[in-house]
mmCIF file of C-alpha atoms in Angstrom:
data_model
loop_
_atom_site.group_PDB
_atom_site.id
_atom_site.type_symbol
_atom_site.label_atom_id
_atom_site.label_comp_id
_atom_site.label_asym_id
_atom_site.label_seq_id
_atom_site.Cartn_x
_atom_site.Cartn_y
_atom_site.Cartn_z
ATOM 1 C CA MET A 1192 46.379 245.493 81.099
ATOM 2 C CA VAL A 1193 47.674 244.416 77.795
ATOM 3 C CA ILE A 1194 45.245 245.318 74.989
ATOM 4 C CA PRO A 1195 44.251 241.895 73.009
ATOM 5 C CA ASP A 1196 46.203 241.827 69.600
ATOM 6 C CA TRP A 1197 43.196 242.059 67.348
ATOM 7 C CA LEU A 1198 41.703 245.057 69.232
ATOM 8 C CA PHE A 1199 45.291 246.965 69.168
ATOM 9 C CA LYS A 1200 45.349 246.412 65.465
ATOM 10 C CA LEU A 1201 41.829 247.543 65.080
ATOM 11 C CA PHE A 1202 42.794 250.722 66.973
ATOM 12 C CA ALA A 1203 45.852 251.355 64.895
ATOM 13 C CA ALA A 1204 44.035 250.792 61.652
ATOM 14 C CA ILE A 1205 41.414 253.571 62.632
ATOM 15 C CA GLY A 1206 44.132 255.916 63.963
ATOM 16 C CA LEU A 1207 43.350 255.826 67.449
ATOM 17 C CA VAL A 1208 46.668 254.611 68.716
ATOM 18 C CA ASP A 1209 50.103 254.084 67.049
ATOM 19 C CA SER A 1210 51.277 250.673 65.702
ATOM 20 C CA GLU A 1211 53.845 249.110 67.705
ATOM 21 C CA GLU A 1212 56.223 249.541 64.679
ATOM 22 C CA LYS A 1213 55.330 253.135 64.422
ATOM 23 C CA LYS A 1214 55.954 253.658 68.155
ATOM 24 C CA LEU A 1215 59.312 251.672 67.975
ATOM 25 C CA ARG A 1216 60.511 254.023 65.089
ATOM 26 C CA LYS A 1217 59.728 257.234 67.096
ATOM 27 C CA MET A 1218 61.486 255.824 69.982
ATOM 28 C CA ILE A 1219 64.509 254.981 67.790
ATOM 29 C CA ALA A 1220 64.519 258.323 66.086
ATOM 30 C CA SER A 1221 64.282 260.068 69.541
ATOM 31 C CA TYR A 1222 67.088 258.093 70.918
ATOM 32 C CA LYS A 1223 69.308 258.934 68.051
ATOM 33 C CA ASP A 1224 68.591 262.516 68.294
ATOM 34 C CA GLU A 1225 69.174 262.555 72.047
ATOM 35 C CA LEU A 1226 72.361 260.590 71.464
ATOM 36 C CA ARG A 1227 73.574 263.287 68.903
ATOM 37 C CA ARG A 1228 72.876 265.990 71.455
ATOM 38 C CA LEU A 1229 74.535 264.335 74.184
ATOM 39 C CA ARG A 1230 77.638 263.470 72.181
ATOM 40 C CA SER A 1231 77.790 267.155 71.143
ATOM 41 C CA VAL A 1232 77.489 268.020 74.914
ATOM 42 C CA LEU A 1233 80.249 265.613 75.858
ATOM 43 C CA GLU A 1234 82.535 267.042 73.085
ATOM 44 C CA ASP A 1235 82.150 270.572 74.566
ATOM 45 C CA GLN A 1236 82.680 269.275 78.214
ATOM 46 C CA ILE A 1237 85.973 267.452 77.067
ATOM 47 C CA SER A 1238 87.199 270.752 75.384
ATOM 48 C CA GLU A 1239 86.348 272.756 78.403
ATOM 49 C CA ILE A 1240 88.083 270.531 80.852
ATOM 50 C CA SER A 1241 91.037 270.471 78.368
ATOM 51 C CA ASP A 1242 91.159 274.356 78.487
ATOM 52 C CA ILE A 1243 90.871 274.324 82.156
ATOM 53 C CA GLU A 1244 93.620 271.854 82.697
ATOM 54 C CA ARG A 1245 95.937 273.682 80.354
ATOM 55 C CA GLU A 1246 95.359 276.952 82.248
ATOM 56 C CA ILE A 1247 96.221 274.962 85.618
ATOM 57 C CA ARG A 1248 99.418 273.471 83.940
ATOM 58 C CA LYS A 1249 100.492 277.042 82.953
ATOM 59 C CA LEU A 1250 100.250 278.253 86.645
ATOM 60 C CA GLN A 1251 101.601 275.037 88.315
ATOM 61 C CA PRO A 1252 105.206 275.856 87.605
ATOM 62 C CA LYS A 1253 105.091 279.405 88.848
ATOM 63 C CA TYR A 1254 103.133 278.155 92.031
ATOM 64 C CA GLU A 1255 105.979 275.937 92.651
ATOM 65 C CA GLU A 1256 108.583 278.512 92.127
ATOM 66 C CA ALA A 1257 107.056 281.153 94.166
ATOM 67 C CA GLN A 1258 107.764 281.785 97.949
ATOM 68 C CA GLY A 1259 105.701 283.538 100.706
ATOM 69 C CA PRO A 1260 102.776 285.688 99.826
ATOM 70 C CA ALA A 1261 103.366 285.145 96.023
ATOM 71 C CA LYS A 1262 102.990 281.380 96.435
ATOM 72 C CA GLY A 1263 99.604 281.896 98.280
ATOM 73 C CA ALA A 1264 98.431 284.181 95.553
ATOM 74 C CA TYR A 1265 99.107 281.464 93.015
ATOM 75 C CA ALA A 1266 97.237 278.833 95.233
ATOM 76 C CA GLU A 1267 94.226 281.243 95.107
ATOM 77 C CA MET A 1268 94.206 281.373 91.300
ATOM 78 C CA ILE A 1269 94.840 277.563 91.108
ATOM 79 C CA LYS A 1270 91.949 276.429 93.611
ATOM 80 C CA PRO A 1271 88.867 277.797 91.752
ATOM 81 C CA LEU A 1272 90.277 276.301 88.578
ATOM 82 C CA LEU A 1273 90.655 272.718 90.255
ATOM 83 C CA GLN A 1274 87.073 273.026 91.684
ATOM 84 C CA LYS A 1275 85.551 273.908 88.168
ATOM 85 C CA ARG A 1276 87.627 271.109 86.767
ATOM 86 C CA ASN A 1277 86.259 268.589 89.249
ATOM 87 C CA SER A 1278 82.667 269.952 88.923
ATOM 88 C CA LYS A 1279 82.888 269.753 84.982
ATOM 89 C CA THR A 1280 84.391 266.247 85.272
ATOM 90 C CA GLU A 1281 81.313 265.011 87.260
ATOM 91 C CA GLU A 1282 79.015 266.488 84.759
ATOM 92 C CA GLN A 1283 80.926 264.841 82.016
ATOM 93 C CA GLN A 1284 80.746 261.344 83.816
ATOM 94 C CA ALA A 1285 76.819 261.953 84.189
ATOM 95 C CA VAL A 1286 76.560 262.668 80.458
ATOM 96 C CA SER A 1287 78.762 259.666 79.607
ATOM 97 C CA ALA A 1288 76.285 257.519 81.734
ATOM 98 C CA GLN A 1289 73.188 258.839 80.048
ATOM 99 C CA ILE A 1290 74.958 257.772 76.629
ATOM 100 C CA LYS A 1291 75.538 254.358 77.586
ATOM 101 C CA ILE A 1292 72.017 253.789 78.932
ATOM 102 C CA LEU A 1293 70.613 255.316 75.590
ATOM 103 C CA ASN A 1294 72.763 253.144 73.550
ATOM 104 C CA THR A 1295 71.476 250.174 75.294
ATOM 105 C CA MET A 1296 67.816 251.272 74.832
ATOM 106 C CA LEU A 1297 68.383 252.116 71.266
ATOM 107 C CA ALA A 1298 69.933 248.582 70.727
ATOM 108 C CA LYS A 1299 66.977 247.053 72.327
ATOM 109 C CA ALA A 1300 64.429 249.080 70.226
ATOM 110 C CA GLU A 1301 66.414 248.130 67.022
ATOM 111 C CA ILE A 1302 66.044 244.447 67.920
ATOM 112 C CA LEU A 1303 62.431 244.849 68.756
ATOM 113 C CA ILE A 1304 61.393 246.421 65.661
ATOM 114 C CA LYS A 1305 62.360 243.409 63.770
ATOM 115 C CA ALA A 1306 60.789 240.919 66.261
ATOM 116 C CA PRO A 1307 57.360 239.331 65.527
ATOM 117 C CA ALA A 1308 54.446 241.220 67.086
ATOM 118 C CA ASN A 1309 53.152 239.371 70.157
ATOM 119 C CA ALA A 1310 52.524 239.896 73.908
ATOM 120 C CA GLU A 1311 56.231 239.645 74.950
ATOM 121 C CA ARG A 1312 57.232 242.366 72.309
ATOM 122 C CA THR A 1313 54.336 244.466 73.661
ATOM 123 C CA ALA A 1314 55.494 244.181 77.131
ATOM 124 C CA GLN A 1315 59.135 244.968 76.305
ATOM 125 C CA ILE A 1316 58.064 248.159 74.527
ATOM 126 C CA GLU A 1317 56.250 249.310 77.600
ATOM 127 C CA ASN A 1318 59.305 248.566 79.664
ATOM 128 C CA LEU A 1319 61.522 250.733 77.212
ATOM 129 C CA THR A 1320 58.828 253.697 77.618
ATOM 130 C CA LEU A 1321 59.134 253.144 81.440
ATOM 131 C CA HIS A 1322 62.915 253.125 81.328
ATOM 132 C CA MET A 1323 62.867 256.412 79.318
ATOM 133 C CA ASP A 1324 60.954 257.942 82.109
ATOM 134 C CA ASP A 1325 63.170 256.681 84.661
ATOM 135 C CA LEU A 1326 66.141 258.156 82.740
ATOM 136 C CA GLY A 1327 64.312 261.593 82.723
ATOM 137 C CA GLU A 1328 64.021 261.531 86.200
ATOM 138 C CA THR A 1329 67.456 260.497 87.004
ATOM 139 C CA VAL A 1330 68.932 263.163 84.591
ATOM 140 C CA ALA A 1331 66.718 265.824 86.462
ATOM 141 C CA GLU A 1332 68.141 264.529 89.732
ATOM 142 C CA GLN A 1333 71.879 264.559 88.467
ATOM 143 C CA GLU A 1334 71.377 268.061 87.179
ATOM 144 C CA SER A 1335 69.845 269.234 90.307
ATOM 145 C CA GLY A 1336 72.630 267.598 92.635
ATOM 146 C CA LEU A 1337 75.560 268.925 90.334
ATOM 147 C CA LYS A 1338 74.056 272.483 90.596
ATOM 148 C CA GLU A 1339 73.822 272.281 94.367
ATOM 149 C CA LEU A 1340 77.502 270.943 94.538
ATOM 150 C CA GLU A 1341 78.483 274.038 92.481
ATOM 151 C CA ARG A 1342 76.739 276.500 94.499
ATOM 152 C CA ALA A 1343 78.152 274.776 97.784
ATOM 153 C CA GLY A 1344 81.788 275.120 96.205
ATOM 154 C CA VAL A 1345 81.030 278.878 95.576
ATOM 155 C CA ARG A 1346 79.691 279.329 99.164
ATOM 156 C CA LYS A 1347 82.753 277.642 100.627
ATOM 157 C CA LYS A 1348 85.066 279.652 98.351
ATOM 158 C CA GLU A 1349 83.273 283.071 99.435
ATOM 159 C CA THR A 1350 83.566 282.148 103.301
ATOM 160 C CA GLU A 1351 87.212 280.807 103.239
ATOM 161 C CA PRO A 1352 89.762 283.234 104.649
ATOM 162 C CA LEU A 1353 92.615 284.222 102.221
ATOM 163 C CA VAL A 1354 95.701 282.617 103.926
ATOM 164 C CA PHE A 1355 99.100 283.172 102.602
ATOM 165 C CA PRO A 1356 102.173 280.688 103.234
ATOM 166 C CA GLY A 1357 104.329 282.046 105.964
ATOM 167 C CA GLU A 1358 101.063 283.433 107.778
ATOM 168 C CA THR A 1359 99.704 281.709 111.028
ATOM 169 C CA ALA A 1360 97.393 278.853 109.619
ATOM 170 C CA GLY A 1361 95.451 275.923 111.337
ATOM 171 C CA ASN A 1362 95.344 272.386 110.332
ATOM 172 C CA ALA A 1363 92.443 273.043 107.970
ATOM 173 C CA GLU A 1364 94.626 275.322 105.838
ATOM 174 C CA SER A 1365 97.581 273.114 105.783
ATOM 175 C CA THR A 1366 95.249 270.263 104.811
ATOM 176 C CA ALA A 1367 94.106 272.275 102.015
ATOM 177 C CA ASP A 1368 97.554 273.049 100.949
ATOM 178 C CA ALA A 1369 98.297 269.429 100.897
ATOM 179 C CA GLU A 1370 95.225 268.684 99.068
ATOM 180 C CA LEU A 1371 96.079 271.406 96.470
ATOM 181 C CA GLU A 1372 99.643 269.938 95.962
ATOM 182 C CA ARG A 1373 98.236 266.517 95.595
ATOM 183 C CA GLU A 1374 95.673 267.530 92.983
ATOM 184 C CA LEU A 1375 98.463 269.301 91.257
ATOM 185 C CA ALA A 1376 100.725 266.365 91.023
ATOM 186 C CA GLU A 1377 98.295 264.085 89.713
ATOM 187 C CA LEU A 1378 96.959 266.542 87.174
ATOM 188 C CA CYS A 1379 100.332 267.799 85.986
ATOM 189 C CA ALA A 1380 102.045 264.245 86.111
ATOM 190 C CA PRO A 1381 103.617 263.329 82.669
ATOM 191 C CA ALA A 1382 101.286 261.221 80.701
ATOM 192 C CA PRO A 1383 100.711 260.264 77.136
ATOM 193 C CA ALA A 1384 98.309 262.248 74.981
ATOM 194 C CA SER A 1385 94.660 261.585 75.785
ATOM 195 C CA LYS A 1386 93.162 261.836 72.333
ATOM 196 C CA GLU A 1387 92.216 258.188 72.192
ATOM 197 C CA SER A 1388 90.727 258.293 75.734
ATOM 198 C CA ASN A 1389 88.569 261.171 74.796
ATOM 199 C CA GLU A 1390 87.475 259.742 71.505
ATOM 200 C CA GLU A 1391 86.346 256.612 73.605
ATOM 201 C CA LYS A 1392 84.368 258.973 76.008
ATOM 202 C CA ILE A 1393 82.534 260.465 72.969
ATOM 203 C CA GLU A 1394 81.658 256.939 71.510
ATOM 204 C CA ALA A 1395 80.508 255.669 74.818
#
């Protein structure tokens, strides 16, 4: 039920509820605080991913040049780094999505604070509040899903046998080696510096 405008103003005047303008200002401040926090998180994620990729690129030529058991040893060093990089990339994508949603909500709140007070604005403010609740639930689900994926990766790593090239290995190991080499080829392919791309991610 929408509170009649005159009653809402009365409640606001005697301090029982925040005025719509005050509520919007609190929303805007909250959005901006969260955006600053998320952008800082995103910068850290981008830096961490860059560090992981740098380490992989150092190991990649050694892996390609190695033969026999040595090649398998380098593969076992690279695989967890690739898993960690993939996990961190998923986290980065989730944070980027949250930033885009918050930017949209912030823009709406800044438009509403300049709009005349009426039933339509009240309804839109209520919708923004609901969207914020939904975003909170989505973030919690994403974090839970990412943690489960990370745990699953660790469990898989702990149960996988260490198989070196030259030893008898089944199709699963051959497929794993092919997947490793595919990921390495994609990651280590010559490409222009990604500075602009990272800046765009931070501004997302």
